[in-house]
mmCIF file of C-alpha atoms in Angstrom:
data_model
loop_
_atom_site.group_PDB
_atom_site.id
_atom_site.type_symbol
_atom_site.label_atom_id
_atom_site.label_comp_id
_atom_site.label_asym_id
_atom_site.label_seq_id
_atom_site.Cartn_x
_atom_site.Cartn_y
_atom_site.Cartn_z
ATOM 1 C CA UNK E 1 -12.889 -67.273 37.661
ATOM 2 C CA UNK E 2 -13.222 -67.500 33.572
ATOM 3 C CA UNK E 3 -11.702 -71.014 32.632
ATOM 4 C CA UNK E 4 -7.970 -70.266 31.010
ATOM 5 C CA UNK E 5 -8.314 -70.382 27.348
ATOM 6 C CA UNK E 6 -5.997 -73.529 26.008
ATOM 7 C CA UNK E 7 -3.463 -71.071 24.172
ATOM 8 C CA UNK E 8 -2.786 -68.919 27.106
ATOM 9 C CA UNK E 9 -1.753 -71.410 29.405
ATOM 10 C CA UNK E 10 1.537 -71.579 30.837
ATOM 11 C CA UNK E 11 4.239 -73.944 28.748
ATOM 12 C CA UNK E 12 5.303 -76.419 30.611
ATOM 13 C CA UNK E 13 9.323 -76.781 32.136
ATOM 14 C CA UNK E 14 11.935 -77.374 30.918
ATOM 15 C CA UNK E 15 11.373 -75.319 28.012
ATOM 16 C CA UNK E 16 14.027 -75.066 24.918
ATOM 17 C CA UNK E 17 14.544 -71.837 23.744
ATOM 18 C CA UNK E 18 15.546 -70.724 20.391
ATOM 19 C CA UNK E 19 16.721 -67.976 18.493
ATOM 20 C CA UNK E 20 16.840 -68.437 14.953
ATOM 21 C CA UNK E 21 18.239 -66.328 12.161
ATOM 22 C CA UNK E 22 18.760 -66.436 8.605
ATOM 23 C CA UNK E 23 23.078 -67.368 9.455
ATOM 24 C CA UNK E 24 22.840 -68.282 12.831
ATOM 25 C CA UNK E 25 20.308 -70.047 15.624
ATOM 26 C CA UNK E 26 20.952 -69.674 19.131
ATOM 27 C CA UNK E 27 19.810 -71.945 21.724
ATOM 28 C CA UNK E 28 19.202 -72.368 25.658
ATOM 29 C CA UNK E 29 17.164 -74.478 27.818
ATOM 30 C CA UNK E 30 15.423 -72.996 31.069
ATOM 31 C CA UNK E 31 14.877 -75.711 33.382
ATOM 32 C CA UNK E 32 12.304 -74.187 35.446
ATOM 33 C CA UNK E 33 10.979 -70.064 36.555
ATOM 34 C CA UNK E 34 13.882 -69.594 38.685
ATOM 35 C CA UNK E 35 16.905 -71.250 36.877
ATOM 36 C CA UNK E 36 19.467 -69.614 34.632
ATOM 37 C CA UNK E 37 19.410 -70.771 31.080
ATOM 38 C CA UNK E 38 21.738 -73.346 30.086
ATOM 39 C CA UNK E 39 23.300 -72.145 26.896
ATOM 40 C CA UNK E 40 25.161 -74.218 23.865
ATOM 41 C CA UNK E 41 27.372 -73.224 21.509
ATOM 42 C CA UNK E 42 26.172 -71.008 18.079
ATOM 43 C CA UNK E 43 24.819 -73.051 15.563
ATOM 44 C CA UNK E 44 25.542 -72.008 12.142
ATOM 45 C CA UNK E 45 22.150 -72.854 9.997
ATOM 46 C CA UNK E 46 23.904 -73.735 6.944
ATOM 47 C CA UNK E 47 25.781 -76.789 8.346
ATOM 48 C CA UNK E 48 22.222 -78.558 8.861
ATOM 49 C CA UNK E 49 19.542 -79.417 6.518
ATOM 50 C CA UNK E 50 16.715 -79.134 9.334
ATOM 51 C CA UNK E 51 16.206 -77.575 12.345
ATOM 52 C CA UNK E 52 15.400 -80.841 13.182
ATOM 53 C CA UNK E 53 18.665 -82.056 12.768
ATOM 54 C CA UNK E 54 19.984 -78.674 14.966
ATOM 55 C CA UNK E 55 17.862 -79.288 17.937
ATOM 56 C CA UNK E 56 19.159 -83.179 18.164
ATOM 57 C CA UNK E 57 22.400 -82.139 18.517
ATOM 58 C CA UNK E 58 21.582 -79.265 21.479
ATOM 59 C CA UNK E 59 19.613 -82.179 23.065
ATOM 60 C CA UNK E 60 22.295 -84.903 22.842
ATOM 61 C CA UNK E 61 24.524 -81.998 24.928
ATOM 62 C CA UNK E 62 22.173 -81.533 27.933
ATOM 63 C CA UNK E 63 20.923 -83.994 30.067
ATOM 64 C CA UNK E 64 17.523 -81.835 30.730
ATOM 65 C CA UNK E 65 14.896 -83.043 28.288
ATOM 66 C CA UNK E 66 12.349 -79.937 27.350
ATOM 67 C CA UNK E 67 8.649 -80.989 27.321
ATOM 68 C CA UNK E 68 8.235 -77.325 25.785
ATOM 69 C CA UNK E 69 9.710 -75.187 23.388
ATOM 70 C CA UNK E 70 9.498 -71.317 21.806
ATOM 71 C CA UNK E 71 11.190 -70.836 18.976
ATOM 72 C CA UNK E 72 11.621 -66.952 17.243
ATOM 73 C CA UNK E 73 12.276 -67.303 13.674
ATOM 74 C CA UNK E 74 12.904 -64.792 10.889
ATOM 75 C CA UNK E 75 9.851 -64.258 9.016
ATOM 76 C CA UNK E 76 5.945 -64.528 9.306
ATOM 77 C CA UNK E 77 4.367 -67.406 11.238
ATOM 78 C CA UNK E 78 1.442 -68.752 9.319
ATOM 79 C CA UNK E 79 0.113 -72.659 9.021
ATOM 80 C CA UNK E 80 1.837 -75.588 9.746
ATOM 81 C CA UNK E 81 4.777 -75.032 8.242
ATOM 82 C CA UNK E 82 7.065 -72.202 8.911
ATOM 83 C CA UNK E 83 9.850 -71.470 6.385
ATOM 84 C CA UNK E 84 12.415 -68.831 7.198
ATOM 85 C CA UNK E 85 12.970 -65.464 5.242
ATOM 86 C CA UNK E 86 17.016 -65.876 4.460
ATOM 87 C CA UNK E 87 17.549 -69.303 5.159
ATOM 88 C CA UNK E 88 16.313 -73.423 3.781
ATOM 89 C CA UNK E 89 15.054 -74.609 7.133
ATOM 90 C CA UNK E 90 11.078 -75.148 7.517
ATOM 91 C CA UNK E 91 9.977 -75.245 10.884
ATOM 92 C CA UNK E 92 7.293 -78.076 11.495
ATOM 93 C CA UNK E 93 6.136 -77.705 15.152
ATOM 94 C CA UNK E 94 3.842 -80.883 14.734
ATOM 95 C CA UNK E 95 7.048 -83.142 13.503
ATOM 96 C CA UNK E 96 8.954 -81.808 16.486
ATOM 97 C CA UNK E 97 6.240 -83.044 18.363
ATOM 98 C CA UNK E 98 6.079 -86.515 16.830
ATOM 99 C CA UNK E 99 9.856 -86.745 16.660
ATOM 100 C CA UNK E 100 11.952 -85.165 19.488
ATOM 101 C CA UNK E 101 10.305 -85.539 22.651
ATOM 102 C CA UNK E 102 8.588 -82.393 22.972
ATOM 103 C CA UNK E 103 5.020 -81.651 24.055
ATOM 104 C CA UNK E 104 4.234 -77.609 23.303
ATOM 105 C CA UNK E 105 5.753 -75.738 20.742
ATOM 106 C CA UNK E 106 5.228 -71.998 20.421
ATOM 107 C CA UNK E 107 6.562 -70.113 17.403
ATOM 108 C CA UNK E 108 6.762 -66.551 16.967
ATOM 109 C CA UNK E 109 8.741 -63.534 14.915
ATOM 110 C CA UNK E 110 12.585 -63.121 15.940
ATOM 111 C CA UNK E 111 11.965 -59.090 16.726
ATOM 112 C CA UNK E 112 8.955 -60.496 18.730
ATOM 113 C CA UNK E 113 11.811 -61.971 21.014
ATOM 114 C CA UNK E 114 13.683 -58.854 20.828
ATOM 115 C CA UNK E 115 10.873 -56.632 21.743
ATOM 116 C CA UNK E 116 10.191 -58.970 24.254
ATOM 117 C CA UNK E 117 14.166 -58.457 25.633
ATOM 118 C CA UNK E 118 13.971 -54.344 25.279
ATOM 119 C CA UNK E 119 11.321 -54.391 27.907
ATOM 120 C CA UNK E 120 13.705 -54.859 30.571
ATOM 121 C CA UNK E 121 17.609 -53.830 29.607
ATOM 122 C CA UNK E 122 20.445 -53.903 31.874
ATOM 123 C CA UNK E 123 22.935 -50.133 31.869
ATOM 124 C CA UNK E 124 25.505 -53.049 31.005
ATOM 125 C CA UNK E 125 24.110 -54.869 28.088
ATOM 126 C CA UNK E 126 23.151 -51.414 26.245
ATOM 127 C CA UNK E 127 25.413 -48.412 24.697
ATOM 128 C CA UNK E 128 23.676 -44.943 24.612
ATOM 129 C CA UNK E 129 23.593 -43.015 20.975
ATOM 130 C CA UNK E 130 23.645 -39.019 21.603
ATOM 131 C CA UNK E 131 22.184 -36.963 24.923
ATOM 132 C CA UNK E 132 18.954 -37.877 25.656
ATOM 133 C CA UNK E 133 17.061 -38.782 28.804
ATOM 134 C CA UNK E 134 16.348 -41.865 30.258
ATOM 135 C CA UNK E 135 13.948 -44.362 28.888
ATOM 136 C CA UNK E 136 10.452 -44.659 30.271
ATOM 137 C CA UNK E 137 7.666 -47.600 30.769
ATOM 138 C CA UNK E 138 6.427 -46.209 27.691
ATOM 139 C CA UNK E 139 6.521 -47.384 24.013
ATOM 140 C CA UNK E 140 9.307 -48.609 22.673
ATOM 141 C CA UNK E 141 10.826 -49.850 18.715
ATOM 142 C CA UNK E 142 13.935 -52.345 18.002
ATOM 143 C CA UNK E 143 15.422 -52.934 14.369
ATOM 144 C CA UNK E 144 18.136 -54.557 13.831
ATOM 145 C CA UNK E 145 20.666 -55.068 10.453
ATOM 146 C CA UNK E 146 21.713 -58.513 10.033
ATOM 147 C CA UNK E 147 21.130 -60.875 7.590
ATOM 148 C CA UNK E 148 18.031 -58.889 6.836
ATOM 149 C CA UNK E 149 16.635 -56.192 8.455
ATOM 150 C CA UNK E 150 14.129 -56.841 11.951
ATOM 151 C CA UNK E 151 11.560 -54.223 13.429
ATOM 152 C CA UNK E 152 9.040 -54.736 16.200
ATOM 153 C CA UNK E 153 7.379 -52.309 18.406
ATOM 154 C CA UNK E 154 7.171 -52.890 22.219
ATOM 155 C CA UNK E 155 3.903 -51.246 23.653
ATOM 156 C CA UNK E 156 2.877 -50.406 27.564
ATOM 157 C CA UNK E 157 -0.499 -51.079 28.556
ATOM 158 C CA UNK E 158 -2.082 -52.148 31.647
ATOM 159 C CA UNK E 159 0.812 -53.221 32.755
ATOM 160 C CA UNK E 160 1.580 -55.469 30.111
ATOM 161 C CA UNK E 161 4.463 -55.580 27.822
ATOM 162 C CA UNK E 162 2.700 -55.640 24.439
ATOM 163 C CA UNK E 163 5.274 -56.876 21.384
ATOM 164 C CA UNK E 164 4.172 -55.876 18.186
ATOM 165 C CA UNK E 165 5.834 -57.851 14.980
ATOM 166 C CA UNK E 166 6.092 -56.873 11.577
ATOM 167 C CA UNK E 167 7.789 -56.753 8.383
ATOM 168 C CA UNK E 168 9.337 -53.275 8.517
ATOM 169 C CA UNK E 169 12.483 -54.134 7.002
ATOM 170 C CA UNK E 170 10.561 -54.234 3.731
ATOM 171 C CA UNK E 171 9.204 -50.748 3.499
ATOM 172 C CA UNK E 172 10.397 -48.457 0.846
ATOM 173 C CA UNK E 173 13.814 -46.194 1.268
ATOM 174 C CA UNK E 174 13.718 -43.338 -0.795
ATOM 175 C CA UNK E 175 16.500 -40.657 -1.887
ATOM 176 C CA UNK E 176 16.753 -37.374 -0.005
ATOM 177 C CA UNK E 177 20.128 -35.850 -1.044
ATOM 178 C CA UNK E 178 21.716 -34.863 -4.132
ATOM 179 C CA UNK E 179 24.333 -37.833 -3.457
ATOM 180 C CA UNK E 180 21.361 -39.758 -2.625
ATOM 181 C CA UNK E 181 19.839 -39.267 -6.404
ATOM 182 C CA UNK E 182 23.289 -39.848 -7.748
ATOM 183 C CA UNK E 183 23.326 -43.310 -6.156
ATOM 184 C CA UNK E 184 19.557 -44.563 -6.412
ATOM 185 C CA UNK E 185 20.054 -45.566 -10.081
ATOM 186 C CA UNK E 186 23.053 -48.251 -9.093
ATOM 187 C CA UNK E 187 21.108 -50.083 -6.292
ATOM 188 C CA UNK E 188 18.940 -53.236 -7.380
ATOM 189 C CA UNK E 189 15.228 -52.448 -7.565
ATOM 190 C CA UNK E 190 13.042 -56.043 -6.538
ATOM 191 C CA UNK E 191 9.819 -55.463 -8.723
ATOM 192 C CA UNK E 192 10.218 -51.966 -8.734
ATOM 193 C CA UNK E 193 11.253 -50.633 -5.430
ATOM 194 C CA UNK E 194 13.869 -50.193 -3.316
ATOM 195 C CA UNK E 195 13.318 -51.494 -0.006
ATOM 196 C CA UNK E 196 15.072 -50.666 3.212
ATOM 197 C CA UNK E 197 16.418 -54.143 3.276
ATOM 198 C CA UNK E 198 18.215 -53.708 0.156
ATOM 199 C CA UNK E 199 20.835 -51.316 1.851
ATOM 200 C CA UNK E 200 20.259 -52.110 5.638
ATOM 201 C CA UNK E 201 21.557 -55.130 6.489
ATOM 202 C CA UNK E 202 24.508 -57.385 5.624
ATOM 203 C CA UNK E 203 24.218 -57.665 1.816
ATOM 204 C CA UNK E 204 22.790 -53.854 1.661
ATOM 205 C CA UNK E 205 26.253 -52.654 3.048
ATOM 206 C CA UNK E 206 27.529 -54.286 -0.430
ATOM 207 C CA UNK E 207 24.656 -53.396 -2.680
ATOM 208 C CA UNK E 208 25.653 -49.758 -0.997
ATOM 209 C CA UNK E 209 29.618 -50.319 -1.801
ATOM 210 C CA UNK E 210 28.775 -51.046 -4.990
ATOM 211 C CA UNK E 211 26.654 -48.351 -6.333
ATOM 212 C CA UNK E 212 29.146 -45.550 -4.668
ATOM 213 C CA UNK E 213 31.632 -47.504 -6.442
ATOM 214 C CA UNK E 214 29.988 -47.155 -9.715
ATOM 215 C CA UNK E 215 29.320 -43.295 -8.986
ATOM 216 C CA UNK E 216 32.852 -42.110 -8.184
ATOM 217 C CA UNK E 217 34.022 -44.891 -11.460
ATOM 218 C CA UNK E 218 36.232 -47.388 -9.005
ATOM 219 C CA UNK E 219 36.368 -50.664 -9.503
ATOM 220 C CA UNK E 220 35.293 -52.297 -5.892
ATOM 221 C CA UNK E 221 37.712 -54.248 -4.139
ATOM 222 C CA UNK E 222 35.819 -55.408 -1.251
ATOM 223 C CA UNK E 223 34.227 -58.683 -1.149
ATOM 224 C CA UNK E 224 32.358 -59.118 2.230
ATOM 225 C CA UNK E 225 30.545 -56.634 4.102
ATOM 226 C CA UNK E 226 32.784 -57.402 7.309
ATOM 227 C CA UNK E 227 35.385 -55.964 4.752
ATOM 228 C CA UNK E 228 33.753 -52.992 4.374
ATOM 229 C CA UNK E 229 33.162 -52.425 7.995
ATOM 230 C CA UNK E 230 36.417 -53.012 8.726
ATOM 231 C CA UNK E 231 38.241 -50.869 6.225
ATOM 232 C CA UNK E 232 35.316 -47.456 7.081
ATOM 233 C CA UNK E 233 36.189 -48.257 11.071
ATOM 234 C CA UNK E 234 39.888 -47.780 10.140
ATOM 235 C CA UNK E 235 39.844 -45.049 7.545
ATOM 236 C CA UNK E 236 41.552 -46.789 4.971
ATOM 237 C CA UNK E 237 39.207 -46.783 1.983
ATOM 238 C CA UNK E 238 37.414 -43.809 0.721
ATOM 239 C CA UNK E 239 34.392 -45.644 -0.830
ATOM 240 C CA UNK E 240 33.990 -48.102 2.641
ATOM 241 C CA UNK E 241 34.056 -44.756 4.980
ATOM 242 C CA UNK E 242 31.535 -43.197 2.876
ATOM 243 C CA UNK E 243 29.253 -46.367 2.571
ATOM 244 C CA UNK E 244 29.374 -47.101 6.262
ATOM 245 C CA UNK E 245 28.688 -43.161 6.978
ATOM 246 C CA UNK E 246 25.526 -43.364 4.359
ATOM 247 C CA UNK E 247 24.151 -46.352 6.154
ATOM 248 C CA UNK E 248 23.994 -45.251 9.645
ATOM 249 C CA UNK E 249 22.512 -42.274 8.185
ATOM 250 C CA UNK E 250 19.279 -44.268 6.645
ATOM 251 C CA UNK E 251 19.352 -45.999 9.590
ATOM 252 C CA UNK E 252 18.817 -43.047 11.427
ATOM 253 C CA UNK E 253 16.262 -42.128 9.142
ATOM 254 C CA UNK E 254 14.431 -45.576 9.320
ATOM 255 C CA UNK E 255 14.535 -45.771 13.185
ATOM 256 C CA UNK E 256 13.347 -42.028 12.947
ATOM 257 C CA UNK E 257 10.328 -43.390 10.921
ATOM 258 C CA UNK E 258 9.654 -46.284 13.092
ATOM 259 C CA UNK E 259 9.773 -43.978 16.357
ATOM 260 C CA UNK E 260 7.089 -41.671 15.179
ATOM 261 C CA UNK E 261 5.106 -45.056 14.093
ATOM 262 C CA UNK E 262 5.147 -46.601 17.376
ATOM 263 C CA UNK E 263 5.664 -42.695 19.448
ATOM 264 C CA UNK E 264 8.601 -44.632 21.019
ATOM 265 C CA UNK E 265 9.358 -42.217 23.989
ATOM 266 C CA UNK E 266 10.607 -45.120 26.140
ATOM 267 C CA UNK E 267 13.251 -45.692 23.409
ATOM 268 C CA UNK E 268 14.739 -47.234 19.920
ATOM 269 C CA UNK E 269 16.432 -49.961 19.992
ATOM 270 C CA UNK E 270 19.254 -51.554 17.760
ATOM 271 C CA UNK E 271 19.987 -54.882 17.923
ATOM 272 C CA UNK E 272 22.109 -57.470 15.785
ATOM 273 C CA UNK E 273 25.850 -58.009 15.280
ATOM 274 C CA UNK E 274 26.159 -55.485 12.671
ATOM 275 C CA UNK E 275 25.061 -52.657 15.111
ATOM 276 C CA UNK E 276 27.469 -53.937 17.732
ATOM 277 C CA UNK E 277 30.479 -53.939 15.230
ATOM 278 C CA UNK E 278 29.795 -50.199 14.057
ATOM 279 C CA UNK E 279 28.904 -49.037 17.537
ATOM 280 C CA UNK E 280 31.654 -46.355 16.811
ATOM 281 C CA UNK E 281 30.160 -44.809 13.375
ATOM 282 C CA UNK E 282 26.445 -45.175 14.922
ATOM 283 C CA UNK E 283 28.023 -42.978 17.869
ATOM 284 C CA UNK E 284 28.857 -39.771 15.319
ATOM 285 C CA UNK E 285 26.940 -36.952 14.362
ATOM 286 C CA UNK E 286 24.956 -38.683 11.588
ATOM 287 C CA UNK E 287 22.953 -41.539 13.240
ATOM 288 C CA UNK E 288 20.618 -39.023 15.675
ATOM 289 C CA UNK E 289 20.772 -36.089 13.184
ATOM 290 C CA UNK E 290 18.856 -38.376 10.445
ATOM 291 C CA UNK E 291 17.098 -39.855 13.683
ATOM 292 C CA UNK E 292 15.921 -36.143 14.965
ATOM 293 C CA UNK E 293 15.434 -35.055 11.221
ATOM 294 C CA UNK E 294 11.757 -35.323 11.264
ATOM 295 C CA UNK E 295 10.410 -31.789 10.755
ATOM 296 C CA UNK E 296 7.474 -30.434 11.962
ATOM 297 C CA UNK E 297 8.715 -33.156 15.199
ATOM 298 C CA UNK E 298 12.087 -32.328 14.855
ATOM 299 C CA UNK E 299 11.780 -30.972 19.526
ATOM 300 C CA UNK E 300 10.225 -34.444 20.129
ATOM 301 C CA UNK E 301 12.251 -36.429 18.044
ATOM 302 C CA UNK E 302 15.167 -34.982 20.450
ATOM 303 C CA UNK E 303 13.742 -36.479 23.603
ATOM 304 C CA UNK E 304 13.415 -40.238 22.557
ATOM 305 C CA UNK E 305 16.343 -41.989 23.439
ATOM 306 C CA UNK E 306 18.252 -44.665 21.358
ATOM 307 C CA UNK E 307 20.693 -47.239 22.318
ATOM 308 C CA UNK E 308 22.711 -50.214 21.281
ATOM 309 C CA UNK E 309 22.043 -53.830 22.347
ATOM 310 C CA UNK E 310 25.040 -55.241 23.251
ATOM 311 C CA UNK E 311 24.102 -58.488 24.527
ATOM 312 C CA UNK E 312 24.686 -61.390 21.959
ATOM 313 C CA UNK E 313 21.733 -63.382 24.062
ATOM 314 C CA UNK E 314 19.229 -60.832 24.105
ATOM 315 C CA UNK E 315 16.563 -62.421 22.129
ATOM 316 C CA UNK E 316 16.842 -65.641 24.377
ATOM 317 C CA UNK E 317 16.499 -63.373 27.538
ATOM 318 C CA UNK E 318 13.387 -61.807 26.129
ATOM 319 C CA UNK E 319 12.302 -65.364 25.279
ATOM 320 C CA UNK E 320 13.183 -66.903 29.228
ATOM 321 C CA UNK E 321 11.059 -63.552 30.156
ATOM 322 C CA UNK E 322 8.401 -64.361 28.787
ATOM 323 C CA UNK E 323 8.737 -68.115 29.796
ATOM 324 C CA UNK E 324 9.519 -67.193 33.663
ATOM 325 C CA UNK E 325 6.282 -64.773 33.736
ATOM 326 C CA UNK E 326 4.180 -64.912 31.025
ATOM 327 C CA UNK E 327 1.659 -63.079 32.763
ATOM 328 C CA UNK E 328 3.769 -59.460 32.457
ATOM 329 C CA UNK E 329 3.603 -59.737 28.458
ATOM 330 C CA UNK E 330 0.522 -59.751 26.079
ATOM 331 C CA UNK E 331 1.942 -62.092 24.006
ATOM 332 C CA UNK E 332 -0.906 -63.368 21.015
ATOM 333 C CA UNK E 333 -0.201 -67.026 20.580
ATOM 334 C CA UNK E 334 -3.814 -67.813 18.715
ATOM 335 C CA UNK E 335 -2.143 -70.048 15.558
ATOM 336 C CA UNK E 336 1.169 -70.098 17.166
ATOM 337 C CA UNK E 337 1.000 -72.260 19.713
ATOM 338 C CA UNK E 338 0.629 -76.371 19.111
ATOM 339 C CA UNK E 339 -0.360 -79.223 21.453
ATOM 340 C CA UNK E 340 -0.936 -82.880 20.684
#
């Protein structure tokens, strides 16, 4: 038997789990393979100056003491230390391991963890979008709008789970439609391009409400993007219903474009908050027409399902997955992964 390379062996129980986003970081602790996680209360990121400081706290509230720990984090893992995307905190695997207690610390991408989670979805923590058959053990795609905007791809081979990270939320998102020209000029080019980022997530519903704002000449009255949301679900502001219809529609596109990258025929997947709050607008017409709008693959765009996440927890599940049975996933942790 080939001796087991040091990164590919087992972490060690308990094993602190952690979720961590630009606004929020989620935590749980799995004791061992065949306990539930112990879950603690959302932590918001801004009310702590380290992660550090966060994981004190979760570890002052349980009386299980994690010898291991895997951490997904918004952005890129490279070197030693980590910083986040949308957020101050710098993750520093070798000070956790000097300073709380903890022996094995594995970092990876937050859509990592949810492609991870897609690989195995209960009916009840998922809402179809359109008629389409069921998924398959085939390739699969998440993205989710949220702070920023997440994509991973989830492949099947050998009968591995295979997650595939990325920065896909930072790919360019071009104009298609007349309106689309009419608003281009209003949205906020970073060094000359507008990425899908810049309308697909939190502050791209705004950057959206804006410019459509400053085509039809109104002045905006809507501060937050939960505003907007709110006012577009109820029909009671013109420019609101028509940004929240004109992002589900380049979400449709985007998750289109991603499908086709990754041939997802065992499904798309949207994840976040944001997709959970506008479960009704993703659930019209113009979500899977952008989605299936992919001439000359318009027939096979048709049979690739795409669904909701609509469990809060799902990137911790993924995570306690992969921690339970490591062996189902193909999981790279070469440069991810520290030891003393």
């Amino acid at each position: 038997m080939p001796e087991l390379n040091h990164s590919d062996a087992p972490l060690p129980f308990p094993i602190l789990i952690g979720d961590i986003g630009g606004t929020n970081a989620r935590f749980s602790i799995l004791a061992d393979a065949n306990s539930e996680q112990e879950h603690f209360p959302v932590v918001q990121t801004a009310n702590f100056e380290t992660i550090d400081d966060a994981i004190r706290l979760i570890l002052e509230k349980s009386k299980v003491q994690p010898r291991a720990a895997i951490l997904a984090m918004a952005g890129p893992v490279q070197g030693d230390e980590i910083p986040l995307t949308n957020c101050d905190w710098v993750i520093r695997p070798k000070t956790m391991i000097a300073n709380l207690g903890i022996e094995d610390v594995l970092v990876i991408n937050d859509f990592e963890a949810q492609a991870l989670a897609i690989a195995d979805v209960a009916d009840e923590h998922r809402e179809t979008i359109g008629e389409t058959g069921d998924s398959m053990a085939a390739s699969r795609a998440v993205l989710g709008p949220g702070t920023g905007l997440g994509v991973a791809g989830l492949i099947h081979t050998q009968h591995q789970w295979i997650p595939v990270p990325g920065e896909g939320g930072h790919i360019d998102l071009g104009p298609r439609t007349e309106r689309d020209l009419q608003i281009w000029p209003h949205l906020e080019a970073i060094e000359g391009r507008i990425s899908a980022e810049q309308i697909i997530c939190g502050r791209g519903l705004q950057n959206l409400y804006h410019a459509i704002c400053k085509v039809d000449g109104v002045e905006p009255s809507l501060k937050e993007p939960a505003d907007i949301t709110t006012h577009a679900l109820a029909g009671t502001n013109a420019q609101a219903e028509e940004t929240l219809t004109l992002f589900v529609t380049y979400l449709g596109r985007l998750a289109g474009d991603i499908a086709m990258i990754f041939m997802a025929r065992g499904g798309v997947y949207l994840s976040g908050g944001i997709s959970q709050k506008i479960l009704p607008a993703l659930q019209k017409q113009e979500f899977r027409a952008a989605f299936e709008d992919k001439a000359p693959h318009t027939e096979m765009m048709k049979t690739i399902p795409t669904y909701v996440v609509v469990n809060p927890l799902a990137a911790l599940s993924g995570l306690a997955a992969y921690a339970r049975k490591p062996s189902s996933f193909g999981l790279a942790t070469d440069g991810r992964r520290w030891r003393p």
